[in-house]
mmCIF file of C-alpha atoms in Angstrom:
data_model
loop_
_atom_site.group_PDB
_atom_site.id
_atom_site.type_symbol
_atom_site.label_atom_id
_atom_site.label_comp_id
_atom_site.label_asym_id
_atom_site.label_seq_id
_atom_site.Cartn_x
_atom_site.Cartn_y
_atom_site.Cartn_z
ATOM 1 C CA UNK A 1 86.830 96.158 75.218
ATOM 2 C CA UNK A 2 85.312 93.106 77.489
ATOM 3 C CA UNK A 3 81.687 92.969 76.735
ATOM 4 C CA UNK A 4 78.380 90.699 76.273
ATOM 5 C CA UNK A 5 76.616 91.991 72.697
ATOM 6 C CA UNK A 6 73.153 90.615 71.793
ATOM 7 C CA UNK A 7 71.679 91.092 68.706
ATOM 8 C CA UNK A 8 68.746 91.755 67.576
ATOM 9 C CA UNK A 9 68.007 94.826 70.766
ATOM 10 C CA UNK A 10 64.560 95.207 69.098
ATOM 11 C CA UNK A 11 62.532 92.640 67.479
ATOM 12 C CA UNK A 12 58.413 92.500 66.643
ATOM 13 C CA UNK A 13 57.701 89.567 65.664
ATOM 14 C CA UNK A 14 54.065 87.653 64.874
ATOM 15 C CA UNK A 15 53.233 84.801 67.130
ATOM 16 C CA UNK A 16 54.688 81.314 65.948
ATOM 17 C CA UNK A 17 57.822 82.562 63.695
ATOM 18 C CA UNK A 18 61.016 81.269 65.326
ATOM 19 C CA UNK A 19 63.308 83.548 65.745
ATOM 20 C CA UNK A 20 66.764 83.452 67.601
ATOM 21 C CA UNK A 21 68.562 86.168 69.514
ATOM 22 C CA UNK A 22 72.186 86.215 69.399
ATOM 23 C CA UNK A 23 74.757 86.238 72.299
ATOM 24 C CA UNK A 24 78.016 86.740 71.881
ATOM 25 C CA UNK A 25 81.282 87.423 74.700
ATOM 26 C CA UNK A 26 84.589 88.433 74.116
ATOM 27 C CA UNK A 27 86.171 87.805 78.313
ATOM 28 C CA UNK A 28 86.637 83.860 77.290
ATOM 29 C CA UNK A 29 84.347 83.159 79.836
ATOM 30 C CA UNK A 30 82.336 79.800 80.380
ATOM 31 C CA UNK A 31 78.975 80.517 81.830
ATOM 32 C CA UNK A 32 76.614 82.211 80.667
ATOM 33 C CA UNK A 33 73.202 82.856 80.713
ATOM 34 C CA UNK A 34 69.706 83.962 79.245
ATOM 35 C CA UNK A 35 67.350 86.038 81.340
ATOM 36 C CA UNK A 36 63.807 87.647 81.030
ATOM 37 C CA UNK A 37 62.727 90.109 82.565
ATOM 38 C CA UNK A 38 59.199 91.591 83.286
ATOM 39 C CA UNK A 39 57.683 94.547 85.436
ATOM 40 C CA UNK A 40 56.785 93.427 88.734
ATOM 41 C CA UNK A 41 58.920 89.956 87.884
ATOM 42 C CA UNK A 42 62.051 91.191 88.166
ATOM 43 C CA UNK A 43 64.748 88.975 86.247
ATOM 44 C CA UNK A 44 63.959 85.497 85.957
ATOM 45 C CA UNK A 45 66.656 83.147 84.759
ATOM 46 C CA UNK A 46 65.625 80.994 81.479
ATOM 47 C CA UNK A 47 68.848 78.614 80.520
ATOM 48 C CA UNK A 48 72.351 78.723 81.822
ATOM 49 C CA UNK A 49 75.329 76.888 80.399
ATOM 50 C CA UNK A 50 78.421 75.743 82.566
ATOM 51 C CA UNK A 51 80.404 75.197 79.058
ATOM 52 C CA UNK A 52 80.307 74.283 75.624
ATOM 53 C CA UNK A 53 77.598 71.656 75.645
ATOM 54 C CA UNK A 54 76.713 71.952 78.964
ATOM 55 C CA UNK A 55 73.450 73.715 79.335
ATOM 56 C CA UNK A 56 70.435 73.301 81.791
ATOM 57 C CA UNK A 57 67.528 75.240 82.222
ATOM 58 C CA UNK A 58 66.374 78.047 84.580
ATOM 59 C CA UNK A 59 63.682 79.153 86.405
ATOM 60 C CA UNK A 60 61.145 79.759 83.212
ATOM 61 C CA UNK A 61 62.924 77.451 80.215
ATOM 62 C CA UNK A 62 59.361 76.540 78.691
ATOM 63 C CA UNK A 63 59.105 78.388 74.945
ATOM 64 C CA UNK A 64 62.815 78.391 74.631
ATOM 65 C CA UNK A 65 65.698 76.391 73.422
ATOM 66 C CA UNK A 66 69.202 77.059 73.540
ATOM 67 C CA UNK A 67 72.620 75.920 72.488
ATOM 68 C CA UNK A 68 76.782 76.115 73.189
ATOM 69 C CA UNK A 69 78.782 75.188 70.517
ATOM 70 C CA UNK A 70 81.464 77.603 70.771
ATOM 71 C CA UNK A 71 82.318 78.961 74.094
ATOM 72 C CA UNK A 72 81.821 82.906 73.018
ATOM 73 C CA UNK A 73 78.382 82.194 71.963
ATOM 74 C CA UNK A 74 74.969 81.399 73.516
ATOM 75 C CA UNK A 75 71.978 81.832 70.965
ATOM 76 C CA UNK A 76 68.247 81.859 72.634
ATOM 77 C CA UNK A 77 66.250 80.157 70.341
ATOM 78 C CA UNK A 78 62.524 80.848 69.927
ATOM 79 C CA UNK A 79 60.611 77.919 68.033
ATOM 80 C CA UNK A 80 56.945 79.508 68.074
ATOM 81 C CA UNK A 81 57.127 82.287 69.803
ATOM 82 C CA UNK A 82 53.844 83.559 71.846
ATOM 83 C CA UNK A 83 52.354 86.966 73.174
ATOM 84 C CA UNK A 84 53.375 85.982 76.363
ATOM 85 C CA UNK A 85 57.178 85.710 75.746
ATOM 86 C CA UNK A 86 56.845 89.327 75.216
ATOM 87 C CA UNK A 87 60.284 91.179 77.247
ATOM 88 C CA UNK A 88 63.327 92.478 77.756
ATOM 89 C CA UNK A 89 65.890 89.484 77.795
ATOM 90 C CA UNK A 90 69.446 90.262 78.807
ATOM 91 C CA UNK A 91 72.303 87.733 78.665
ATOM 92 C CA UNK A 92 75.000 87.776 80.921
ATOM 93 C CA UNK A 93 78.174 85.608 80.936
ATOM 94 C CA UNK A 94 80.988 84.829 83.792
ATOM 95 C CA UNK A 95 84.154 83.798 84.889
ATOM 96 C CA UNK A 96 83.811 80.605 86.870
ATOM 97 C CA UNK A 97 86.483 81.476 89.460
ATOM 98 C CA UNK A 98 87.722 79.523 91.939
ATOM 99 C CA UNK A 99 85.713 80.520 94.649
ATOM 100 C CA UNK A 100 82.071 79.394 94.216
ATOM 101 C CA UNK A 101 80.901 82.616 93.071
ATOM 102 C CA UNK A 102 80.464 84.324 89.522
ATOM 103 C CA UNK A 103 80.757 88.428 88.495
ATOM 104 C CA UNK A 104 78.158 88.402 85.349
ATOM 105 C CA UNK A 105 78.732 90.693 82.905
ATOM 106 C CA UNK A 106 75.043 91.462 81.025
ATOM 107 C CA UNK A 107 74.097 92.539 77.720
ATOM 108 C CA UNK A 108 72.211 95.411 76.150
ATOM 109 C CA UNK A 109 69.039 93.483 76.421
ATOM 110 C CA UNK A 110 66.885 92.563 73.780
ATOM 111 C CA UNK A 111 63.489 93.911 73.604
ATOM 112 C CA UNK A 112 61.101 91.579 71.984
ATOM 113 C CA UNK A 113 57.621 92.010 71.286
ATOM 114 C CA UNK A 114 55.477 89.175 69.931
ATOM 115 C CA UNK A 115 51.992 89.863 68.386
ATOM 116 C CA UNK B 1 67.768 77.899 97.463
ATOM 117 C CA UNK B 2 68.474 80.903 99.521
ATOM 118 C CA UNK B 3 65.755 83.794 99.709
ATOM 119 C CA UNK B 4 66.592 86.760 99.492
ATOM 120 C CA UNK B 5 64.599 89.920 100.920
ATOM 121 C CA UNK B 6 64.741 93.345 100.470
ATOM 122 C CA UNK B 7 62.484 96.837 101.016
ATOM 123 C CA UNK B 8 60.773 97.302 97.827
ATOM 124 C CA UNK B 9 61.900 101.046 97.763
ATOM 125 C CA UNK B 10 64.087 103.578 99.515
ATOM 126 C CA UNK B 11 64.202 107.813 99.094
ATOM 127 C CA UNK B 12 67.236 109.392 99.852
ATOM 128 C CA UNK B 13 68.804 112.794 99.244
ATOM 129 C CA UNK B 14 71.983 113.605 97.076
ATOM 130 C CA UNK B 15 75.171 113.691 99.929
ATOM 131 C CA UNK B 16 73.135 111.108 101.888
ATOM 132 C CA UNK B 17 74.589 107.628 102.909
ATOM 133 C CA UNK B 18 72.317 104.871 101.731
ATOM 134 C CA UNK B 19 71.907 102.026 103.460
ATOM 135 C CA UNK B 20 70.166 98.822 101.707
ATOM 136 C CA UNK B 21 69.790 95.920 104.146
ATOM 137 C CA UNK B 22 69.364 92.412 102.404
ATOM 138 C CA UNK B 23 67.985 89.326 104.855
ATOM 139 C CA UNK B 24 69.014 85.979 103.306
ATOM 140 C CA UNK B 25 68.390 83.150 105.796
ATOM 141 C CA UNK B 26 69.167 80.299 104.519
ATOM 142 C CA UNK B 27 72.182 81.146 103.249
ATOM 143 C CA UNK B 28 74.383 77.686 102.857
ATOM 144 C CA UNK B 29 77.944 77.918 104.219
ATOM 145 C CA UNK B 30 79.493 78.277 100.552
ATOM 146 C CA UNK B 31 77.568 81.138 99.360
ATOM 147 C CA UNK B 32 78.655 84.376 98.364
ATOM 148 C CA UNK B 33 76.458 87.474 98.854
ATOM 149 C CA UNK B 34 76.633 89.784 95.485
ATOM 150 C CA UNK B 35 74.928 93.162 94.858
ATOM 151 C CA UNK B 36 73.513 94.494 91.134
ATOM 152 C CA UNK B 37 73.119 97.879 90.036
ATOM 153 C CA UNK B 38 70.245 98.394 87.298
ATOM 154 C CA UNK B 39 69.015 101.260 85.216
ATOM 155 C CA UNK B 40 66.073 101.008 83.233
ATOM 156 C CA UNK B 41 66.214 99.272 79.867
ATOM 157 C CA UNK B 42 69.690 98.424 81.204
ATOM 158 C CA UNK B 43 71.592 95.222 82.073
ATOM 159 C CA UNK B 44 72.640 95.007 85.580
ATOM 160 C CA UNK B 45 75.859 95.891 86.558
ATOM 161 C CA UNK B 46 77.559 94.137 89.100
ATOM 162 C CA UNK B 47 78.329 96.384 92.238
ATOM 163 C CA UNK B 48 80.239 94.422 95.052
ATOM 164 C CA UNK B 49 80.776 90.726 96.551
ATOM 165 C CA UNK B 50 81.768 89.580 99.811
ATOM 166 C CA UNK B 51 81.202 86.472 102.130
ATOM 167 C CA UNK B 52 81.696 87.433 105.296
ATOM 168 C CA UNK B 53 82.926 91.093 108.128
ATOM 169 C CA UNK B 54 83.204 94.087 105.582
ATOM 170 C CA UNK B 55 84.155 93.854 101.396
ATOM 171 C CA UNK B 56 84.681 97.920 100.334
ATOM 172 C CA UNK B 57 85.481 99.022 96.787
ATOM 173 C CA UNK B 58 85.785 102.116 94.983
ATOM 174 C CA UNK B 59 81.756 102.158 94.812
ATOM 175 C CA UNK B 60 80.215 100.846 98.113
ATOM 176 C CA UNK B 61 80.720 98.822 101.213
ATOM 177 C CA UNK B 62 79.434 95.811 101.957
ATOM 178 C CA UNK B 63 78.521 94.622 105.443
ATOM 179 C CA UNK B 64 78.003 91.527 106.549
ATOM 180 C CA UNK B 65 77.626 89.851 110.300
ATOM 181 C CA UNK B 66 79.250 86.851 111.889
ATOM 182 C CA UNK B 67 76.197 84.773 111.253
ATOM 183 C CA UNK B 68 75.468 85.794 107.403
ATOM 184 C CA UNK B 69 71.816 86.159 107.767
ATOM 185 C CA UNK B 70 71.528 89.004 106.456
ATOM 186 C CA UNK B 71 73.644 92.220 104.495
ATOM 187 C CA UNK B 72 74.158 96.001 103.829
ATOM 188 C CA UNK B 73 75.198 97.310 100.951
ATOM 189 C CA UNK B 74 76.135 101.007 102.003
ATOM 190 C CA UNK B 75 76.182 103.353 99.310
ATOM 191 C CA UNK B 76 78.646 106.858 101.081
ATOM 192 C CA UNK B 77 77.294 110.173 99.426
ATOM 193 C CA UNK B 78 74.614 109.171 96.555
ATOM 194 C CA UNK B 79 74.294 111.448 93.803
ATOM 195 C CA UNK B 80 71.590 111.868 91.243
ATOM 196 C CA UNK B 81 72.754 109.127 88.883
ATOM 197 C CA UNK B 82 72.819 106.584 91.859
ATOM 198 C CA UNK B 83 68.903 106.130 91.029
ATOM 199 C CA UNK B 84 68.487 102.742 90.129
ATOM 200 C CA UNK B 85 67.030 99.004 91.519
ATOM 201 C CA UNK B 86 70.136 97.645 93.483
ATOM 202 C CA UNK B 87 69.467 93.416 94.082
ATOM 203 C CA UNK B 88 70.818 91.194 96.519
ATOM 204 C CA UNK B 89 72.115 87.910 95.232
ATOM 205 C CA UNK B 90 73.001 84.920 96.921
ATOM 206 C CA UNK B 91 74.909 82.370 94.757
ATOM 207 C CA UNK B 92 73.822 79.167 95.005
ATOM 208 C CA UNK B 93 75.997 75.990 94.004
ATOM 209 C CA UNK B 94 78.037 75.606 91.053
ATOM 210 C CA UNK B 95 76.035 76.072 87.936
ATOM 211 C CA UNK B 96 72.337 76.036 89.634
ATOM 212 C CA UNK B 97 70.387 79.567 88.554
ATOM 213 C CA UNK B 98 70.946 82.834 90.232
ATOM 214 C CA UNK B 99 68.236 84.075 91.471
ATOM 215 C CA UNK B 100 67.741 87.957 91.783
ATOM 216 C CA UNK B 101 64.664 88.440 93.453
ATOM 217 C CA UNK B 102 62.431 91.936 92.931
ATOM 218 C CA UNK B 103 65.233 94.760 94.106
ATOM 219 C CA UNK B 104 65.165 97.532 95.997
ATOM 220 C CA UNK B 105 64.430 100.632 93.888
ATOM 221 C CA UNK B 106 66.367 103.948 95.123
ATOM 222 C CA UNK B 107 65.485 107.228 94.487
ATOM 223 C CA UNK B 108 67.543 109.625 94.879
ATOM 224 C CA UNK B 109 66.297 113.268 95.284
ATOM 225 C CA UNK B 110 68.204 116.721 94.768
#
C-alpha cells in the first residue's frame, strides 16, 4: 500500500531535548515535505526537499533542521525544542511529474507537545 | 507567490451541490490550481487538479475560466462525511513552498 508514515504521532517532550520525527514513503517519490500546522494558521510549510540532498526551507524553517539521505526518508530534526513549536506536523511527499505540478500524499501527523 | 482566497466557512445540507469558489489573482501562466480535503487531526487529502475550462473526477468538478483568476471546486450531492476544510492551492514554481492558505470549512447538515 502507497503511503507517507511518520513516527512518533504523539510526543511530550520538555523544552530543549532534541528530538527527531521520522518520515518515511514507500511511492519512490522525490519531494517531500515537513509542515506545521496550528489553529487559526492553517498549514504552514517548514522544509521541502527536491531530492536526496536537495533541501531548502519553507515558510517557518527557524527551530528546525532537516536532512535527505535516502530518497524514502525525510527526518525533521528538533535541536532544542521550545513551547512554541508546540503542533500537529504532517509530512507529505510527491511525484515530480512532468507538468509543473505535484499530488502530495500526507502523513498521519505528528502531534507534539513541548513543555 | 500567488494568493489564494477563499470564504472562511460554508453550511450546506446533505443532497445539496456545494459550490467553493477560490480567487487566485496572480496566478503565473504555469500554475496549476489543486484542491485539499482535510479532516481534523488528519492529513489532507488531495481532491482534484486542473489548469484551465473544467477537470471532473469521480469526487468533484473543478471549474475554471478563460482568464484563471479565480476557481470552483463543485462538490454534486454532499453527504455527512463531506464535512471537512477543503483548500485551494496554487503551485508555484518547481520546488518553491506550497502554500495552502486558511481553507474553507464545510459543514454539512442532515
Amino acid at each position: 500500500e502507497a503511503q507517507v508514515t511518520q513516527n512518533p504521532r504523539y510526543l511530550i517532550t520538555v523544552t530543549g531535548k532534541k528530538l527527531t520525527v521520522t518520515c518515511s514513503q514507500n511511492m519512490n517519490h522525490e519531494y517531500m515535505s515537513w509542515y506545521r500546522q496550528d489553529p487559526g494558521l492553517g498549514l504552514r510549510q517548514i522544509y521541502y526537499s527536491m531530492n536526496v540532498e536537495v533541501t531548502d526551507k519553507g515558510d517557518v524553517p527557524e527551530g528546525y533542521k532537516v536532512s535527505r539521505k535516502e530518497k524514502r526518508n525525510f527526518p525533521l530534526i528538533l535541536e532544542s525544542p521550545s513551547p512554541n513549536q508546540t503542533s500537529l506536523y504532517f509530512c507529505a511527499s510527491s511525484s515530480l511529474g512532468e507538468a509543473r505540478s505535484y499530488e502530495q500524499y500526507f502523513g498521519p501527523g505528528t502531534r507534539l507537545t513541548v513543555t | 507567490l500567488a494568493k489564494t482566497t477563499q470564504p472562511i466557512s460554508m453550511d450546506s445540507y446533505e443532497g445539496q451541490e456545494v459550490n467553493i469558489t477560490c480567487s487566485h489573482n496572480n496566478i503565473a501562466t504555469n500554475d496549476y490550481i489543486t484542491w485539499y480535503q482535510q479532516f481534523p487531526s488528519q492529513g489532507p487529502r488531495f481532491i482534484i487538479q486542473g489548469y484551465k475550462t473544467k477537470v471532473t473526477n469521480e469526487v468533484a468538478s473543478l471549474f475554471i475560466p478563460a482568464d484563471r483568476k479565480s476557481s470552483t471546486l463543485s462538490l454534486p450531492r454532499v453527504s455527512l462525511s463531506d464535512t471537512a476544510v477543503y483548500y485551494c492551492l496554487v503551485d508555484q514554481n518547481a520546488g518553491n513552498m506550497l502554500t495552502f492558505g486558511g481553507g474553507t470549512r464545510l459543514m454539512v447538515k442532515p
